[in-house]
Amino acid sequence: MSRRHVAFAELYSTKIRAKLRSLRDDEGLLDLRAELLTAALLLTEKSFSVEYETNNAHSQRWPDFTVTFKTHTQFNVEVRRIRSMELEDEDAGATVVKLMSVLCDKVGQMPPSFINLLWMHAEGDFAEADLVAATLTLRQLAERKDEAFFVQRKFKSATDFLKQYQQLSAIVIEQTDARTLWLNPLARHKVVPALVSAIGRIAKL
């Protein structure tokens, strides 16, 4: 364990212990493990400074991590573990629907005026094509003004979804033997090329 990892663990030890005490089941433990693994991955890149849940005072849900790149570019990282049971269905269409649900849940945590990343830890087989299909389907539904679909998912309207979706800059798919970065073409705040390169340098643990 590097000095950076030790320093992070010491700084947020109270928060981590509190999270451990509040866990209700093994699934919650695995979710917390995914969060801490993401922190460990980010800390392998020396150009990143990582803060853990430092914006909980905001009225809206906030991403898990705020990261500063080279002392001047801030971005947020929200973590979501894609459980193996969510990927067990052999029907690719069902997987796409599940990913659409995940995206609808998570875009609401992406604050405006920031680069925002969703870091997905996939426990099972995860095809990038399924993620692309999910994002494209959501975009098409919003552009067709399928109000009922988005209202059922707690958005005010299709336009409200698009506004929040544009706050999602990119998605990282973390798998045991691979990492994929998907860039949102509709993002208001793009992941700059230097940051793309830095994410590409992150070591596998």
CSV table of C-alpha atoms in Angstrom, one decimal:
chain,number,residue,atom,x,y,z
A,1,MET,CA,0.0,0.0,0.0
A,2,SER,CA,1.4,3.4,-1.0
A,3,ARG,CA,1.8,6.4,1.2
A,4,ARG,CA,-1.1,8.0,-0.7
A,5,HIS,CA,-3.4,5.1,0.1
A,6,VAL,CA,-2.4,5.1,3.8
A,7,ALA,CA,-2.9,8.8,4.1
A,8,PHE,CA,-6.4,8.5,2.5
A,9,ALA,CA,-7.4,5.7,4.8
A,10,GLU,CA,-6.2,7.6,7.8
A,11,LEU,CA,-8.0,10.8,6.8
A,12,TYR,CA,-11.3,9.1,6.2
A,13,SER,CA,-11.1,6.4,8.8
A,14,THR,CA,-14.0,7.7,10.8
A,15,LYS,CA,-16.2,7.9,7.8
A,16,ILE,CA,-15.2,4.4,6.6
A,17,ARG,CA,-15.8,2.9,10.1
A,18,ALA,CA,-19.2,4.6,10.3
A,19,LYS,CA,-20.2,3.1,6.9
A,20,LEU,CA,-19.1,-0.3,8.0
A,21,ARG,CA,-21.2,-0.1,11.2
A,22,SER,CA,-24.3,0.9,9.1
A,23,LEU,CA,-24.1,-2.0,6.7
A,24,ARG,CA,-27.1,-4.3,6.7
A,25,ASP,CA,-26.0,-7.1,4.5
A,26,ASP,CA,-23.2,-8.6,2.3
A,27,GLU,CA,-24.4,-6.6,-0.7
A,28,GLY,CA,-23.9,-3.4,1.1
A,29,LEU,CA,-20.4,-4.5,2.0
A,30,LEU,CA,-19.7,-5.2,-1.6
A,31,ASP,CA,-21.0,-1.8,-2.6
A,32,LEU,CA,-18.7,-0.1,-0.1
A,33,ARG,CA,-15.8,-2.2,-1.4
A,34,ALA,CA,-16.5,-0.9,-4.9
A,35,GLU,CA,-16.3,2.7,-3.5
A,36,LEU,CA,-13.0,2.1,-1.8
A,37,LEU,CA,-11.6,0.2,-4.7
A,38,THR,CA,-12.4,3.2,-6.9
A,39,ALA,CA,-10.6,5.5,-4.4
A,40,ALA,CA,-7.6,3.1,-4.5
A,41,LEU,CA,-7.6,3.1,-8.3
A,42,LEU,CA,-7.8,6.9,-8.5
A,43,LEU,CA,-4.9,7.3,-6.0
A,44,THR,CA,-2.6,5.3,-8.2
A,45,GLU,CA,-2.6,8.3,-10.6
A,46,LYS,CA,-0.2,10.8,-9.0
A,47,SER,CA,-1.9,13.8,-10.8
A,48,PHE,CA,-5.1,13.1,-8.8
A,49,SER,CA,-6.0,14.4,-5.4
A,50,VAL,CA,-9.0,12.5,-4.0
A,51,GLU,CA,-11.7,13.7,-1.5
A,52,TYR,CA,-14.4,11.4,-0.2
A,53,GLU,CA,-17.9,12.6,0.2
A,54,THR,CA,-17.0,16.2,1.0
A,55,ASN,CA,-20.1,17.8,-0.4
A,56,ASN,CA,-22.8,16.1,1.7
A,57,ALA,CA,-24.1,19.5,2.9
A,58,HIS,CA,-25.7,20.1,-0.5
A,59,SER,CA,-29.4,19.6,-0.8
A,60,GLN,CA,-29.1,17.3,-3.8
A,61,ARG,CA,-27.4,13.9,-3.8
A,62,TRP,CA,-23.7,14.3,-4.6
A,63,PRO,CA,-21.1,12.0,-6.1
A,64,ASP,CA,-18.9,9.9,-3.9
A,65,PHE,CA,-15.6,11.5,-4.8
A,66,THR,CA,-14.3,14.9,-5.8
A,67,VAL,CA,-11.0,14.7,-7.6
A,68,THR,CA,-8.6,17.5,-8.5
A,69,PHE,CA,-6.4,16.9,-11.6
A,70,LYS,CA,-3.1,18.7,-11.6
A,71,THR,CA,-4.2,21.1,-8.9
A,72,HIS,CA,-6.6,23.0,-11.2
A,73,THR,CA,-9.2,20.7,-12.9
A,74,GLN,CA,-11.9,19.3,-10.6
A,75,PHE,CA,-14.2,16.4,-11.5
A,76,ASN,CA,-16.6,14.2,-9.6
A,77,VAL,CA,-16.8,10.4,-9.5
A,78,GLU,CA,-20.0,8.5,-8.6
A,79,VAL,CA,-19.6,4.8,-8.1
A,80,ARG,CA,-22.1,2.1,-9.0
A,81,ARG,CA,-21.6,-1.6,-8.6
A,82,ILE,CA,-23.4,-3.6,-11.3
A,83,ARG,CA,-24.2,-6.8,-9.4
A,84,SER,CA,-23.8,-10.1,-11.0
A,85,MET,CA,-27.6,-10.8,-10.7
A,86,GLU,CA,-28.2,-7.7,-12.8
A,87,LEU,CA,-26.3,-9.2,-15.7
A,88,GLU,CA,-27.5,-12.8,-15.4
A,89,ASP,CA,-30.3,-12.5,-18.0
A,90,GLU,CA,-29.1,-13.9,-21.3
A,91,ASP,CA,-31.5,-11.5,-23.1
A,92,ALA,CA,-29.3,-8.5,-24.2
A,93,GLY,CA,-32.5,-6.4,-24.3
A,94,ALA,CA,-33.1,-7.0,-20.6
A,95,THR,CA,-29.5,-6.0,-19.8
A,96,VAL,CA,-30.0,-2.7,-21.7
A,97,VAL,CA,-33.2,-2.0,-19.8
A,98,LYS,CA,-31.4,-2.5,-16.5
A,99,LEU,CA,-28.6,-0.2,-17.6
A,100,MET,CA,-31.2,2.4,-18.6
A,101,SER,CA,-32.6,2.2,-15.0
A,102,VAL,CA,-29.1,2.6,-13.5
A,103,LEU,CA,-28.5,5.7,-15.7
A,104,CYS,CA,-31.8,7.3,-14.8
A,105,ASP,CA,-31.0,6.8,-11.1
A,106,LYS,CA,-27.5,8.2,-11.3
A,107,VAL,CA,-27.7,11.2,-13.6
A,108,GLY,CA,-29.6,13.0,-10.8
A,109,GLN,CA,-26.4,13.0,-8.7
A,110,MET,CA,-24.4,14.8,-11.3
A,111,PRO,CA,-24.0,18.5,-10.3
A,112,PRO,CA,-23.9,21.2,-12.9
A,113,SER,CA,-20.8,23.1,-13.9
A,114,PHE,CA,-18.5,20.1,-13.3
A,115,ILE,CA,-17.0,17.2,-15.2
A,116,ASN,CA,-18.9,14.2,-13.8
A,117,LEU,CA,-17.9,10.5,-14.2
A,118,LEU,CA,-20.0,7.5,-13.4
A,119,TRP,CA,-17.6,4.6,-12.4
A,120,MET,CA,-19.3,1.2,-12.9
A,121,HIS,CA,-17.9,-1.9,-11.4
A,122,ALA,CA,-19.3,-4.9,-13.3
A,123,GLU,CA,-19.2,-8.3,-11.6
A,124,GLY,CA,-20.3,-10.2,-14.7
A,125,ASP,CA,-19.9,-10.1,-18.4
A,126,PHE,CA,-20.6,-6.6,-19.6
A,127,ALA,CA,-20.6,-5.6,-23.2
A,128,GLU,CA,-19.8,-2.0,-24.1
A,129,ALA,CA,-22.4,-2.3,-26.8
A,130,ASP,CA,-25.1,-2.8,-24.1
A,131,LEU,CA,-24.1,0.5,-22.5
A,132,VAL,CA,-24.1,2.3,-25.9
A,133,ALA,CA,-27.6,0.9,-26.6
A,134,ALA,CA,-28.9,2.0,-23.2
A,135,THR,CA,-27.6,5.6,-23.7
A,136,LEU,CA,-28.9,5.8,-27.3
A,137,THR,CA,-32.3,4.5,-26.3
A,138,LEU,CA,-32.6,7.0,-23.5
A,139,ARG,CA,-31.6,9.8,-25.8
A,140,GLN,CA,-34.1,8.8,-28.4
A,141,LEU,CA,-36.9,8.5,-25.8
A,142,ALA,CA,-36.1,12.0,-24.6
A,143,GLU,CA,-35.9,13.5,-28.1
A,144,ARG,CA,-39.3,11.9,-28.9
A,145,LYS,CA,-40.7,13.6,-25.7
A,146,ASP,CA,-41.8,10.3,-24.1
A,147,GLU,CA,-43.0,12.2,-21.0
A,148,ALA,CA,-44.6,9.2,-19.4
A,149,PHE,CA,-41.4,7.2,-19.4
A,150,PHE,CA,-39.4,9.9,-17.7
A,151,VAL,CA,-42.1,11.0,-15.2
A,152,GLN,CA,-42.3,7.4,-14.0
A,153,ARG,CA,-38.6,7.6,-13.3
A,154,LYS,CA,-39.0,10.7,-11.2
A,155,PHE,CA,-38.0,13.3,-13.7
A,156,LYS,CA,-40.3,16.3,-14.3
A,157,SER,CA,-40.2,15.7,-18.1
A,158,ALA,CA,-38.1,14.4,-20.9
A,159,THR,CA,-36.5,17.8,-21.1
A,160,ASP,CA,-35.6,17.6,-17.4
A,161,PHE,CA,-33.9,14.2,-18.1
A,162,LEU,CA,-31.9,15.6,-21.0
A,163,LYS,CA,-30.8,18.5,-18.9
A,164,GLN,CA,-29.5,16.2,-16.2
A,165,TYR,CA,-28.1,13.7,-18.7
A,166,GLN,CA,-26.0,16.5,-20.2
A,167,GLN,CA,-24.3,16.8,-16.8
A,168,LEU,CA,-22.9,13.3,-17.1
A,169,SER,CA,-19.5,13.6,-18.8
A,170,ALA,CA,-18.4,10.0,-19.1
A,171,ILE,CA,-18.8,6.5,-17.8
A,172,VAL,CA,-16.0,4.2,-16.8
A,173,ILE,CA,-16.7,0.4,-17.0
A,174,GLU,CA,-14.4,-1.4,-14.6
A,175,GLN,CA,-14.1,-5.1,-15.1
A,176,THR,CA,-11.6,-7.7,-13.7
A,177,ASP,CA,-9.5,-7.7,-16.9
A,178,ALA,CA,-10.5,-4.5,-18.7
A,179,ARG,CA,-11.4,-0.9,-18.3
A,180,THR,CA,-13.5,1.1,-20.8
A,181,LEU,CA,-14.1,4.8,-21.0
A,182,TRP,CA,-17.3,6.0,-22.7
A,183,LEU,CA,-17.6,9.7,-23.4
A,184,ASN,CA,-21.0,11.3,-23.5
A,185,PRO,CA,-21.4,13.2,-26.8
A,186,LEU,CA,-24.1,15.4,-25.2
A,187,ALA,CA,-22.1,16.4,-22.1
A,188,ARG,CA,-21.9,20.1,-21.3
A,189,HIS,CA,-18.5,19.6,-19.6
A,190,LYS,CA,-16.3,17.3,-21.7
A,191,VAL,CA,-13.5,15.2,-20.3
A,192,VAL,CA,-10.5,17.0,-21.6
A,193,PRO,CA,-7.9,14.9,-23.5
A,194,ALA,CA,-5.3,15.2,-20.8
A,195,LEU,CA,-7.8,13.8,-18.3
A,196,VAL,CA,-8.7,11.0,-20.7
A,197,SER,CA,-4.9,10.1,-20.8
A,198,ALA,CA,-4.7,10.2,-17.0
A,199,ILE,CA,-7.6,7.8,-16.6
A,200,GLY,CA,-5.9,5.5,-19.1
A,201,ARG,CA,-2.8,5.5,-16.9
A,202,ILE,CA,-4.7,4.2,-13.9
A,203,ALA,CA,-3.2,0.9,-12.8
A,204,LYS,CA,-5.3,-2.3,-12.4
A,205,LEU,CA,-5.4,-3.5,-8.7
